[in-house]
PDB file of C-alpha atoms in Angstrom:
ATOM      1  CA  UNK I  23     111.446  75.374 125.446  1.00 50.00           C
ATOM      2  CA  UNK I  24     108.118  77.190 125.440  1.00 75.00           C
ATOM      3  CA  UNK I  25     107.157  79.118 122.314  1.00 95.00           C
ATOM      4  CA  UNK I  26     107.944  82.779 123.044  1.00 97.00           C
ATOM      5  CA  UNK I  27     104.792  83.960 121.235  1.00 98.00           C
ATOM      6  CA  UNK I  28     102.769  82.445 124.083  1.00 98.00           C
ATOM      7  CA  UNK I  29     104.214  85.236 126.238  1.00 98.00           C
ATOM      8  CA  UNK I  30     103.053  88.100 124.000  1.00 98.00           C
ATOM      9  CA  UNK I  31      99.685  89.822 123.720  1.00 98.00           C
ATOM     10  CA  UNK I  32      97.956  88.736 120.508  1.00 98.00           C
ATOM     11  CA  UNK I  33      94.710  90.088 118.999  1.00 98.00           C
ATOM     12  CA  UNK I  34      91.676  87.830 119.211  1.00 98.00           C
ATOM     13  CA  UNK I  35      88.378  89.572 118.410  1.00 98.00           C
ATOM     14  CA  UNK I  36      86.479  92.837 118.549  1.00 98.00           C
ATOM     15  CA  UNK I  37      85.215  93.364 122.087  1.00 98.00           C
ATOM     16  CA  UNK I  38      81.755  94.421 120.884  1.00 97.00           C
ATOM     17  CA  UNK I  39      81.311  91.146 118.982  1.00 97.00           C
ATOM     18  CA  UNK I  40      82.322  89.099 122.016  1.00 98.00           C
ATOM     19  CA  UNK I  41      79.761  90.862 124.203  1.00 96.00           C
ATOM     20  CA  UNK I  42      77.074  90.297 121.576  1.00 96.00           C
ATOM     21  CA  UNK I  43      77.761  86.569 121.278  1.00 97.00           C
ATOM     22  CA  UNK I  44      78.589  85.847 124.917  1.00 97.00           C
ATOM     23  CA  UNK I  45      80.755  82.821 124.099  1.00 98.00           C
ATOM     24  CA  UNK I  46      83.203  83.489 121.261  1.00 98.00           C
ATOM     25  CA  UNK I  47      85.467  80.587 120.202  1.00 98.00           C
ATOM     26  CA  UNK I  48      88.974  81.454 118.993  1.00 98.00           C
ATOM     27  CA  UNK I  49      92.067  79.547 117.986  1.00 98.00           C
ATOM     28  CA  UNK I  50      95.462  80.841 119.015  1.00 98.00           C
ATOM     29  CA  UNK I  51      98.844  79.235 118.312  1.00 98.00           C
ATOM     30  CA  UNK I  52      97.007  76.059 117.394  1.00 97.00           C
ATOM     31  CA  UNK I  53      95.067  75.905 120.680  1.00 97.00           C
ATOM     32  CA  UNK I  54      91.296  76.125 121.127  1.00 98.00           C
ATOM     33  CA  UNK I  55      90.071  78.848 123.468  1.00 98.00           C
ATOM     34  CA  UNK I  56      86.858  80.736 124.137  1.00 98.00           C
ATOM     35  CA  UNK I  57      86.263  84.367 125.004  1.00 98.00           C
ATOM     36  CA  UNK I  58      83.634  84.745 127.710  1.00 98.00           C
ATOM     37  CA  UNK I  59      81.767  88.050 127.561  1.00 97.00           C
ATOM     38  CA  UNK I  60      80.906  88.667 131.194  1.00 96.00           C
ATOM     39  CA  UNK I  61      79.407  91.973 132.327  1.00 92.00           C
ATOM     40  CA  UNK I  62      82.355  92.363 134.688  1.00 90.00           C
ATOM     41  CA  UNK I  63      84.858  91.911 131.848  1.00 96.00           C
ATOM     42  CA  UNK I  64      85.879  89.578 129.054  1.00 98.00           C
ATOM     43  CA  UNK I  65      87.879  86.499 130.013  1.00 98.00           C
ATOM     44  CA  UNK I  66      89.823  83.994 127.904  1.00 98.00           C
ATOM     45  CA  UNK I  67      89.385  80.340 128.853  1.00 98.00           C
ATOM     46  CA  UNK I  68      90.646  77.095 127.421  1.00 98.00           C
ATOM     47  CA  UNK I  69      87.722  75.807 125.350  1.00 98.00           C
ATOM     48  CA  UNK I  70      87.451  72.635 127.361  1.00 97.00           C
ATOM     49  CA  UNK I  71      85.181  71.340 130.082  1.00 97.00           C
ATOM     50  CA  UNK I  72      87.458  69.556 132.524  1.00 94.00           C
ATOM     51  CA  UNK I  73      84.862  66.816 133.046  1.00 94.00           C
ATOM     52  CA  UNK I  74      84.755  65.072 129.657  1.00 93.00           C
ATOM     53  CA  UNK I  75      86.569  67.454 127.370  1.00 91.00           C
ATOM     54  CA  UNK I  76      83.595  69.036 125.590  1.00 96.00           C
ATOM     55  CA  UNK I  77      83.987  72.503 124.099  1.00 98.00           C
ATOM     56  CA  UNK I  78      82.511  75.083 126.456  1.00 98.00           C
ATOM     57  CA  UNK I  79      81.869  77.340 123.447  1.00 98.00           C
ATOM     58  CA  UNK I  80      79.071  74.929 122.455  1.00 98.00           C
ATOM     59  CA  UNK I  81      77.303  75.728 125.709  1.00 98.00           C
ATOM     60  CA  UNK I  82      75.626  78.941 126.776  1.00 97.00           C
ATOM     61  CA  UNK I  83      76.241  82.000 128.906  1.00 97.00           C
ATOM     62  CA  UNK I  84      73.435  82.484 131.393  1.00 94.00           C
ATOM     63  CA  UNK I  85      73.377  85.014 134.242  1.00 90.00           C
ATOM     64  CA  UNK I  86      77.172  85.422 134.154  1.00 94.00           C
ATOM     65  CA  UNK I  87      77.654  81.646 134.229  1.00 97.00           C
ATOM     66  CA  UNK I  88      78.938  79.313 131.521  1.00 98.00           C
ATOM     67  CA  UNK I  89      76.873  76.152 131.179  1.00 98.00           C
ATOM     68  CA  UNK I  90      78.639  73.136 129.651  1.00 98.00           C
ATOM     69  CA  UNK I  91      76.542  71.611 126.824  1.00 96.00           C
ATOM     70  CA  UNK I  92      77.311  67.997 127.805  1.00 94.00           C
ATOM     71  CA  UNK I  93      76.477  67.533 131.490  1.00 96.00           C
ATOM     72  CA  UNK I  94      75.492  71.064 132.471  1.00 96.00           C
ATOM     73  CA  UNK I  95      78.447  71.838 134.694  1.00 96.00           C
ATOM     74  CA  UNK I  96      78.214  75.475 135.775  1.00 97.00           C
ATOM     75  CA  UNK I  97      81.293  77.704 135.668  1.00 98.00           C
ATOM     76  CA  UNK I  98      81.615  81.224 137.064  1.00 97.00           C
ATOM     77  CA  UNK I  99      84.082  84.083 136.583  1.00 96.00           C
ATOM     78  CA  UNK I 100      87.658  82.858 136.801  1.00 97.00           C
ATOM     79  CA  UNK I 101      86.687  79.427 135.451  1.00 97.00           C
ATOM     80  CA  UNK I 102      85.597  77.949 138.785  1.00 96.00           C
ATOM     81  CA  UNK I 103      82.957  75.235 138.546  1.00 97.00           C
ATOM     82  CA  UNK I 104      80.242  75.870 141.151  1.00 96.00           C
ATOM     83  CA  UNK I 105      77.657  73.184 140.388  1.00 94.00           C
ATOM     84  CA  UNK I 106      77.393  69.572 139.214  1.00 95.00           C
ATOM     85  CA  UNK I 107      73.722  69.141 138.164  1.00 91.00           C
ATOM     86  CA  UNK I 108      73.948  65.354 138.517  1.00 86.00           C
ATOM     87  CA  UNK I 109      75.137  65.820 142.134  1.00 95.00           C
ATOM     88  CA  UNK I 110      73.549  69.097 143.147  1.00 89.00           C
ATOM     89  CA  UNK I 111      74.378  68.642 146.851  1.00 91.00           C
ATOM     90  CA  UNK I 112      78.072  68.153 146.215  1.00 93.00           C
ATOM     91  CA  UNK I 113      80.372  71.183 146.423  1.00 92.00           C
ATOM     92  CA  UNK I 114      82.782  71.129 143.469  1.00 93.00           C
ATOM     93  CA  UNK I 115      86.428  70.935 144.592  1.00 94.00           C
ATOM     94  CA  UNK I 116      88.890  73.734 143.820  1.00 92.00           C
ATOM     95  CA  UNK I 117      90.524  71.683 141.077  1.00 93.00           C
ATOM     96  CA  UNK I 118      87.230  71.762 139.148  1.00 93.00           C
ATOM     97  CA  UNK I 119      88.349  74.932 137.405  1.00 97.00           C
ATOM     98  CA  UNK I 120      88.723  75.675 133.699  1.00 97.00           C
ATOM     99  CA  UNK I 121      92.096  76.992 132.605  1.00 97.00           C
ATOM    100  CA  UNK I 122      91.998  80.778 132.297  1.00 98.00           C
ATOM    101  CA  UNK I 123      94.491  82.823 130.283  1.00 98.00           C
ATOM    102  CA  UNK I 124      95.398  86.504 130.374  1.00 98.00           C
ATOM    103  CA  UNK I 125      92.976  88.805 128.517  1.00 98.00           C
ATOM    104  CA  UNK I 126      92.728  92.579 128.103  1.00 98.00           C
ATOM    105  CA  UNK I 127      90.715  95.066 126.103  1.00 98.00           C
ATOM    106  CA  UNK I 128      92.502  97.786 124.159  1.00 98.00           C
ATOM    107  CA  UNK I 129      91.703  99.699 120.941  1.00 98.00           C
ATOM    108  CA  UNK I 130      88.253  98.079 120.954  1.00 97.00           C
ATOM    109  CA  UNK I 131      89.956  94.685 120.632  1.00 98.00           C
ATOM    110  CA  UNK I 132      90.348  91.752 123.023  1.00 98.00           C
ATOM    111  CA  UNK I 133      93.955  90.626 123.355  1.00 98.00           C
ATOM    112  CA  UNK I 134      95.100  87.381 124.900  1.00 98.00           C
ATOM    113  CA  UNK I 135      98.285  85.630 126.014  1.00 98.00           C
ATOM    114  CA  UNK I 136      98.588  81.918 126.735  1.00 98.00           C
ATOM    115  CA  UNK I 137     101.334  82.517 129.305  1.00 98.00           C
ATOM    116  CA  UNK I 138     102.137  85.551 131.479  1.00 97.00           C
ATOM    117  CA  UNK I 139     103.079  88.299 128.985  1.00 97.00           C
ATOM    118  CA  UNK I 140     106.622  89.659 128.965  1.00 96.00           C
ATOM    119  CA  UNK I 141     105.652  93.010 127.399  1.00 96.00           C
ATOM    120  CA  UNK I 142     102.698  95.366 127.173  1.00 97.00           C
ATOM    121  CA  UNK I 143     100.204  95.524 124.316  1.00 98.00           C
ATOM    122  CA  UNK I 144     101.957  97.342 121.414  1.00 97.00           C
ATOM    123  CA  UNK I 145     101.256 101.078 121.143  1.00 97.00           C
ATOM    124  CA  UNK I 146      98.915 102.525 118.519  1.00 97.00           C
ATOM    125  CA  UNK I 147     100.186 106.101 118.527  1.00 97.00           C
ATOM    126  CA  UNK I 148      97.199 107.810 116.918  1.00 97.00           C
ATOM    127  CA  UNK I 149      94.557 106.072 119.018  1.00 97.00           C
ATOM    128  CA  UNK I 150      92.460 108.732 120.740  1.00 95.00           C
ATOM    129  CA  UNK I 151      94.587 111.599 119.400  1.00 96.00           C
ATOM    130  CA  UNK I 152      92.705 114.814 118.486  1.00 95.00           C
ATOM    131  CA  UNK I 153      92.307 115.363 114.753  1.00 94.00           C
ATOM    132  CA  UNK I 154      92.632 111.682 113.834  1.00 96.00           C
ATOM    133  CA  UNK I 155      89.897 109.324 112.734  1.00 95.00           C
ATOM    134  CA  UNK I 156      90.612 105.636 113.193  1.00 97.00           C
ATOM    135  CA  UNK I 157      88.935 102.777 111.348  1.00 97.00           C
ATOM    136  CA  UNK I 158      89.397  99.037 111.977  1.00 97.00           C
ATOM    137  CA  UNK I 159      89.776  97.005 108.794  1.00 98.00           C
ATOM    138  CA  UNK I 160      89.678  93.232 108.529  1.00 97.00           C
ATOM    139  CA  UNK I 161      90.374  90.768 109.862  1.00 98.00           C
ATOM    140  CA  UNK I 162      91.911  89.385 106.687  1.00 98.00           C
ATOM    141  CA  UNK I 163      92.415  85.629 106.538  1.00 98.00           C
ATOM    142  CA  UNK I 164      95.739  84.354 105.185  1.00 98.00           C
ATOM    143  CA  UNK I 165      96.588  80.705 104.599  1.00 98.00           C
ATOM    144  CA  UNK I 166     100.118  81.637 105.585  1.00 98.00           C
ATOM    145  CA  UNK I 167     102.303  81.926 108.654  1.00 98.00           C
ATOM    146  CA  UNK I 168     101.938  85.050 110.779  1.00 98.00           C
ATOM    147  CA  UNK I 169     105.594  86.149 110.299  1.00 98.00           C
ATOM    148  CA  UNK I 170     105.069  85.995 106.518  1.00 98.00           C
ATOM    149  CA  UNK I 171     102.090  88.337 106.875  1.00 98.00           C
ATOM    150  CA  UNK I 172     104.070  90.804 108.994  1.00 98.00           C
ATOM    151  CA  UNK I 173     107.045  90.789 106.624  1.00 98.00           C
ATOM    152  CA  UNK I 174     104.784  91.541 103.663  1.00 98.00           C
ATOM    153  CA  UNK I 175     103.426  94.551 105.571  1.00 98.00           C
ATOM    154  CA  UNK I 176     106.999  95.803 106.012  1.00 98.00           C
ATOM    155  CA  UNK I 177     107.906  95.392 102.327  1.00 97.00           C
ATOM    156  CA  UNK I 178     107.854  98.610 100.253  1.00 95.00           C
ATOM    157  CA  UNK I 179     109.445  97.230  97.080  1.00 96.00           C
ATOM    158  CA  UNK I 180     106.382  95.170  96.140  1.00 97.00           C
ATOM    159  CA  UNK I 181     104.098  98.217  95.843  1.00 97.00           C
ATOM    160  CA  UNK I 182     104.617  98.909  92.097  1.00 96.00           C
ATOM    161  CA  UNK I 183     103.941  95.281  91.176  1.00 97.00           C
ATOM    162  CA  UNK I 184     101.281  94.008  93.589  1.00 98.00           C
ATOM    163  CA  UNK I 185      99.506  97.350  94.117  1.00 97.00           C
ATOM    164  CA  UNK I 186     100.135  99.108  90.805  1.00 96.00           C
ATOM    165  CA  UNK I 187      97.842 102.085  90.341  1.00 95.00           C
ATOM    166  CA  UNK I 188      97.264 102.348  94.087  1.00 95.00           C
ATOM    167  CA  UNK I 189     100.439 102.231  96.161  1.00 95.00           C
ATOM    168  CA  UNK I 190     102.960 101.978  93.338  1.00 94.00           C
ATOM    169  CA  UNK I 191     103.828 102.650  89.716  1.00 94.00           C
ATOM    170  CA  UNK I 192     106.103 100.350  87.701  1.00 95.00           C
ATOM    171  CA  UNK I 193     107.561 103.477  86.087  1.00 93.00           C
ATOM    172  CA  UNK I 194     108.860 104.429  89.575  1.00 91.00           C
ATOM    173  CA  UNK I 195     110.075 101.175  91.220  1.00 94.00           C
ATOM    174  CA  UNK I 196     113.218 102.622  92.830  1.00 93.00           C
ATOM    175  CA  UNK I 197     113.597 102.423  96.596  1.00 94.00           C
ATOM    176  CA  UNK I 198     116.035 104.988  98.000  1.00 92.00           C
ATOM    177  CA  UNK I 199     118.607 103.867 100.521  1.00 93.00           C
ATOM    178  CA  UNK I 200     117.418 104.036 104.114  1.00 94.00           C
ATOM    179  CA  UNK I 201     118.668 103.191 107.562  1.00 91.00           C
ATOM    180  CA  UNK I 202     117.233 100.728 110.054  1.00 96.00           C
ATOM    181  CA  UNK I 203     117.759 100.997 113.782  1.00 96.00           C
ATOM    182  CA  UNK I 204     116.844  98.651 116.601  1.00 93.00           C
ATOM    183  CA  UNK I 205     116.356  99.637 120.205  1.00 89.00           C
ATOM    184  CA  UNK I 206     114.978  97.603 123.086  1.00 85.00           C
ATOM    185  CA  UNK I 207     113.574  94.922 120.800  1.00 87.00           C
ATOM    186  CA  UNK I 208     111.859  97.317 118.398  1.00 95.00           C
ATOM    187  CA  UNK I 209     112.834  98.081 114.808  1.00 98.00           C
ATOM    188  CA  UNK I 210     112.491 101.459 113.110  1.00 97.00           C
ATOM    189  CA  UNK I 211     113.114 102.409 109.461  1.00 97.00           C
ATOM    190  CA  UNK I 212     112.443 105.983 108.406  1.00 93.00           C
ATOM    191  CA  UNK I 213     112.452 108.351 105.429  1.00 91.00           C
ATOM    192  CA  UNK I 214     111.550 105.784 102.770  1.00 95.00           C
ATOM    193  CA  UNK I 215     110.301 108.027  99.967  1.00 92.00           C
ATOM    194  CA  UNK I 216     108.126 106.548  97.209  1.00 92.00           C
ATOM    195  CA  UNK I 217     105.631 107.735  94.617  1.00 92.00           C
ATOM    196  CA  UNK I 218     102.077 106.432  94.952  1.00 94.00           C
ATOM    197  CA  UNK I 219      99.268 107.012  92.411  1.00 94.00           C
ATOM    198  CA  UNK I 220      96.571 106.581  95.083  1.00 93.00           C
ATOM    199  CA  UNK I 221      98.153 106.337  98.534  1.00 91.00           C
ATOM    200  CA  UNK I 222      94.997 106.483 100.637  1.00 91.00           C
ATOM    201  CA  UNK I 223      91.919 105.968  98.489  1.00 90.00           C
ATOM    202  CA  UNK I 224      91.432 109.663  97.701  1.00 89.00           C
ATOM    203  CA  UNK I 225      92.682 109.183  94.138  1.00 91.00           C
ATOM    204  CA  UNK I 226      95.336 111.903  94.428  1.00 90.00           C
ATOM    205  CA  UNK I 227      98.854 110.729  93.503  1.00 91.00           C
ATOM    206  CA  UNK I 228     101.904 112.123  95.292  1.00 89.00           C
ATOM    207  CA  UNK I 229     105.262 111.330  96.841  1.00 91.00           C
ATOM    208  CA  UNK I 230     105.060 110.132 100.425  1.00 93.00           C
ATOM    209  CA  UNK I 231     107.655 109.328 103.064  1.00 95.00           C
ATOM    210  CA  UNK I 232     107.263 106.138 105.123  1.00 96.00           C
ATOM    211  CA  UNK I 233     108.400 105.353 108.637  1.00 97.00           C
ATOM    212  CA  UNK I 234     108.053 101.701 109.651  1.00 98.00           C
ATOM    213  CA  UNK I 235     108.209 100.194 113.128  1.00 98.00           C
ATOM    214  CA  UNK I 236     108.152  96.624 114.384  1.00 98.00           C
ATOM    215  CA  UNK I 237     106.500  96.914 117.792  1.00 98.00           C
ATOM    216  CA  UNK I 238     106.329  93.226 118.787  1.00 98.00           C
ATOM    217  CA  UNK I 239     106.979  89.896 117.067  1.00 98.00           C
ATOM    218  CA  UNK I 240     103.587  90.021 115.308  1.00 98.00           C
ATOM    219  CA  UNK I 241     102.702  93.720 115.468  1.00 98.00           C
ATOM    220  CA  UNK I 242     103.951  96.515 113.218  1.00 98.00           C
ATOM    221  CA  UNK I 243     103.121 100.073 112.241  1.00 98.00           C
ATOM    222  CA  UNK I 244     103.763 102.574 109.525  1.00 98.00           C
ATOM    223  CA  UNK I 245     103.056 106.221 109.043  1.00 97.00           C
ATOM    224  CA  UNK I 246     103.382 108.021 105.735  1.00 95.00           C
ATOM    225  CA  UNK I 247     103.452 111.768 105.327  1.00 92.00           C
ATOM    226  CA  UNK I 248     103.412 114.057 102.348  1.00 86.00           C
ATOM    227  CA  UNK I 249     104.819 117.550 101.980  1.00 84.00           C
ATOM    228  CA  UNK I 250     101.584 119.157 103.170  1.00 86.00           C
ATOM    229  CA  UNK I 251     101.751 117.372 106.534  1.00 84.00           C
ATOM    230  CA  UNK I 252      98.923 114.940 105.920  1.00 92.00           C
ATOM    231  CA  UNK I 253      99.396 111.733 107.915  1.00 95.00           C
ATOM    232  CA  UNK I 254      98.111 108.273 107.013  1.00 96.00           C
ATOM    233  CA  UNK I 255      99.029 105.479 109.415  1.00 97.00           C
ATOM    234  CA  UNK I 256      98.295 101.801 109.862  1.00 98.00           C
ATOM    235  CA  UNK I 257      98.725  99.811 113.052  1.00 98.00           C
ATOM    236  CA  UNK I 258      98.571  96.082 112.311  1.00 98.00           C
ATOM    237  CA  UNK I 259      98.713  92.951 114.396  1.00 98.00           C
ATOM    238  CA  UNK I 260      98.394  89.320 113.400  1.00 98.00           C
ATOM    239  CA  UNK I 261      96.637  86.435 115.114  1.00 98.00           C
ATOM    240  CA  UNK I 262      98.625  83.203 114.602  1.00 98.00           C
ATOM    241  CA  UNK I 263      95.662  80.830 114.358  1.00 98.00           C
ATOM    242  CA  UNK I 264      97.883  77.897 113.433  1.00 98.00           C
ATOM    243  CA  UNK I 265     101.365  77.680 111.931  1.00 97.00           C
ATOM    244  CA  UNK I 266      99.946  78.268 108.450  1.00 98.00           C
ATOM    245  CA  UNK I 267      96.727  80.194 109.206  1.00 98.00           C
ATOM    246  CA  UNK I 268      96.646  83.831 110.233  1.00 98.00           C
ATOM    247  CA  UNK I 269      94.272  86.742 110.719  1.00 98.00           C
ATOM    248  CA  UNK I 270      95.511  90.248 109.952  1.00 98.00           C
ATOM    249  CA  UNK I 271      93.918  93.168 111.835  1.00 98.00           C
ATOM    250  CA  UNK I 272      94.572  96.651 110.404  1.00 98.00           C
ATOM    251  CA  UNK I 273      93.711  99.970 112.055  1.00 98.00           C
ATOM    252  CA  UNK I 274      93.848 102.956 109.693  1.00 98.00           C
ATOM    253  CA  UNK I 275      94.380 106.453 111.105  1.00 97.00           C
ATOM    254  CA  UNK I 276      94.110 109.700 109.103  1.00 96.00           C
ATOM    255  CA  UNK I 277      94.243 113.390 110.042  1.00 95.00           C
ATOM    256  CA  UNK I 278      92.649 114.651 106.817  1.00 93.00           C
ATOM    257  CA  UNK I 279      89.934 113.921 104.264  1.00 90.00           C
ATOM    258  CA  UNK I 280      86.193 113.368 104.428  1.00 91.00           C
ATOM    259  CA  UNK I 281      86.105 109.673 103.542  1.00 93.00           C
ATOM    260  CA  UNK I 282      83.572 107.571 105.409  1.00 96.00           C
ATOM    261  CA  UNK I 283      84.651 104.513 107.414  1.00 96.00           C
ATOM    262  CA  UNK I 284      83.050 102.346 104.712  1.00 97.00           C
ATOM    263  CA  UNK I 285      85.151 103.989 101.990  1.00 96.00           C
ATOM    264  CA  UNK I 286      88.327 103.581 104.028  1.00 96.00           C
ATOM    265  CA  UNK I 287      87.566  99.906 104.638  1.00 97.00           C
ATOM    266  CA  UNK I 288      86.782  99.351 100.954  1.00 97.00           C
ATOM    267  CA  UNK I 289      90.172 100.767  99.976  1.00 96.00           C
ATOM    268  CA  UNK I 290      92.008  98.671 102.544  1.00 97.00           C
ATOM    269  CA  UNK I 291      90.014  95.576 101.517  1.00 98.00           C
ATOM    270  CA  UNK I 292      91.195  96.120  97.942  1.00 97.00           C
ATOM    271  CA  UNK I 293      94.824  96.377  99.002  1.00 98.00           C
ATOM    272  CA  UNK I 294      94.607  93.335 101.284  1.00 98.00           C
ATOM    273  CA  UNK I 295      93.004  91.153  98.623  1.00 98.00           C
ATOM    274  CA  UNK I 296      95.945  91.938  96.337  1.00 98.00           C
ATOM    275  CA  UNK I 297      98.369  90.857  99.076  1.00 98.00           C
ATOM    276  CA  UNK I 298      96.645  87.626 100.130  1.00 98.00           C
ATOM    277  CA  UNK I 299      97.389  85.422  97.071  1.00 98.00           C
ATOM    278  CA  UNK I 300     101.002  86.634  96.960  1.00 98.00           C
ATOM    279  CA  UNK I 301     101.687  85.865 100.616  1.00 98.00           C
ATOM    280  CA  UNK I 302      99.898  82.520 100.409  1.00 98.00           C
ATOM    281  CA  UNK I 303     102.067  81.535  97.428  1.00 98.00           C
ATOM    282  CA  UNK I 304     105.401  82.127  99.183  1.00 98.00           C
ATOM    283  CA  UNK I 305     107.679  79.164  99.783  1.00 97.00           C
ATOM    284  CA  UNK I 306     108.887  77.940 102.106  1.00 97.00           C
ATOM    285  CA  UNK I 307     105.609  78.467 103.903  1.00 97.00           C
ATOM    286  CA  UNK I 308     107.390  79.180 107.181  1.00 97.00           C
ATOM    287  CA  UNK I 309     109.491  82.346 107.187  1.00 98.00           C
ATOM    288  CA  UNK I 310     113.206  81.454 106.892  1.00 97.00           C
ATOM    289  CA  UNK I 311     115.247  82.998 109.699  1.00 97.00           C
ATOM    290  CA  UNK I 312     118.566  81.825 108.258  1.00 96.00           C
ATOM    291  CA  UNK I 313     119.675  84.881 106.265  1.00 95.00           C
ATOM    292  CA  UNK I 314     121.688  82.638 103.955  1.00 94.00           C
ATOM    293  CA  UNK I 315     118.543  80.843 102.790  1.00 93.00           C
ATOM    294  CA  UNK I 316     117.467  83.614 100.386  1.00 94.00           C
ATOM    295  CA  UNK I 317     119.000  86.549  98.493  1.00 94.00           C
ATOM    296  CA  UNK I 318     118.610  90.054  99.915  1.00 95.00           C
ATOM    297  CA  UNK I 319     118.965  93.613  98.582  1.00 95.00           C
ATOM    298  CA  UNK I 320     119.382  97.016 100.241  1.00 94.00           C
ATOM    299  CA  UNK I 321     115.628  97.543  99.962  1.00 95.00           C
ATOM    300  CA  UNK I 322     115.132  94.442 102.153  1.00 96.00           C
ATOM    301  CA  UNK I 323     116.871  95.969 105.170  1.00 96.00           C
ATOM    302  CA  UNK I 324     113.774  96.183 107.351  1.00 96.00           C
ATOM    303  CA  UNK I 325     112.837  92.580 106.492  1.00 97.00           C
ATOM    304  CA  UNK I 326     116.370  91.423 107.308  1.00 97.00           C
ATOM    305  CA  UNK I 327     116.160  93.220 110.650  1.00 97.00           C
ATOM    306  CA  UNK I 328     112.777  91.609 111.327  1.00 98.00           C
ATOM    307  CA  UNK I 329     114.033  88.094 110.604  1.00 98.00           C
ATOM    308  CA  UNK I 330     117.085  88.704 112.779  1.00 97.00           C
ATOM    309  CA  UNK I 331     114.864  89.935 115.626  1.00 97.00           C
ATOM    310  CA  UNK I 332     112.627  86.857 115.473  1.00 97.00           C
ATOM    311  CA  UNK I 333     115.700  84.627 115.526  1.00 97.00           C
ATOM    312  CA  UNK I 334     117.160  86.377 118.586  1.00 96.00           C
ATOM    313  CA  UNK I 335     113.819  86.190 120.393  1.00 96.00           C
ATOM    314  CA  UNK I 336     113.592  82.475 119.669  1.00 96.00           C
ATOM    315  CA  UNK I 337     110.305  82.612 117.739  1.00 98.00           C
ATOM    316  CA  UNK I 338     109.673  79.138 116.320  1.00 97.00           C
ATOM    317  CA  UNK I 339     105.975  79.249 115.432  1.00 97.00           C
ATOM    318  CA  UNK I 340     105.582  79.907 111.696  1.00 98.00           C
ATOM    319  CA  UNK I 341     109.329  80.161 111.055  1.00 98.00           C
ATOM    320  CA  UNK I 342     111.914  77.859 109.494  1.00 93.00           C
TER     321      UNK I 342
END
């Protein structure tokens, strides 16, 4: 059975970087691919010349054509080879075509799917909304499975211990009871109230209320509000590079404050670097989907729901 993650949109690279480089190699679900920054749009190809198997990403993009570095085969939009330099008079047959996958631009990011996607790109609610500034942070490299990275993002109880002084205080470790609901393959947990000494990098401690959502197998979101109505949100999505290598992309959205994008990124970098060694240390390395494999508490409800969702969807990549 095909891995279901092949049928979901996954983040690959910032669109601006792809256009700058022209040919941008990526690895997705253990497969080598290359983003091709054409003026007419960015495409995602298998990183393979069909002639002798050389990586096309080692070649060059010239006048909207990809030139293979080995024998100079010339490929155009859609992966079609249009010229064999060693046999210039020969018209390449239709089968001389590189494999092309689905690719789309959204939120300044290029997303790809190795098979026809079964759902749309997950929503980032604050994107383009008046009054909100949005800043992309990362990508953060984890030597860990993508589901492990997502579950850590959903975990509130680790704040006082991994992010003490920022997102938590060991004098206030309690997690109030909360409800989790699932509808149409999405998970939502709301009204999780916690105290944070520095919830957003402004240095002002306060109680905040979290709402978490799982939007897709490897995409999640939270928004936290305080009593004044200030909103701080993060939309995150993970690239499963291989079963035990991941890239975490985090978009921060805020409707208050005068922090610069650099200051916001610095704060998020600090938080992420506290998470990375913890997530990389977890065993088993692949996220267990058997709920009997580990102990769970009430505060783990959103993680339990996430594991159950992955199991129902049949996600195998990065899970046990």
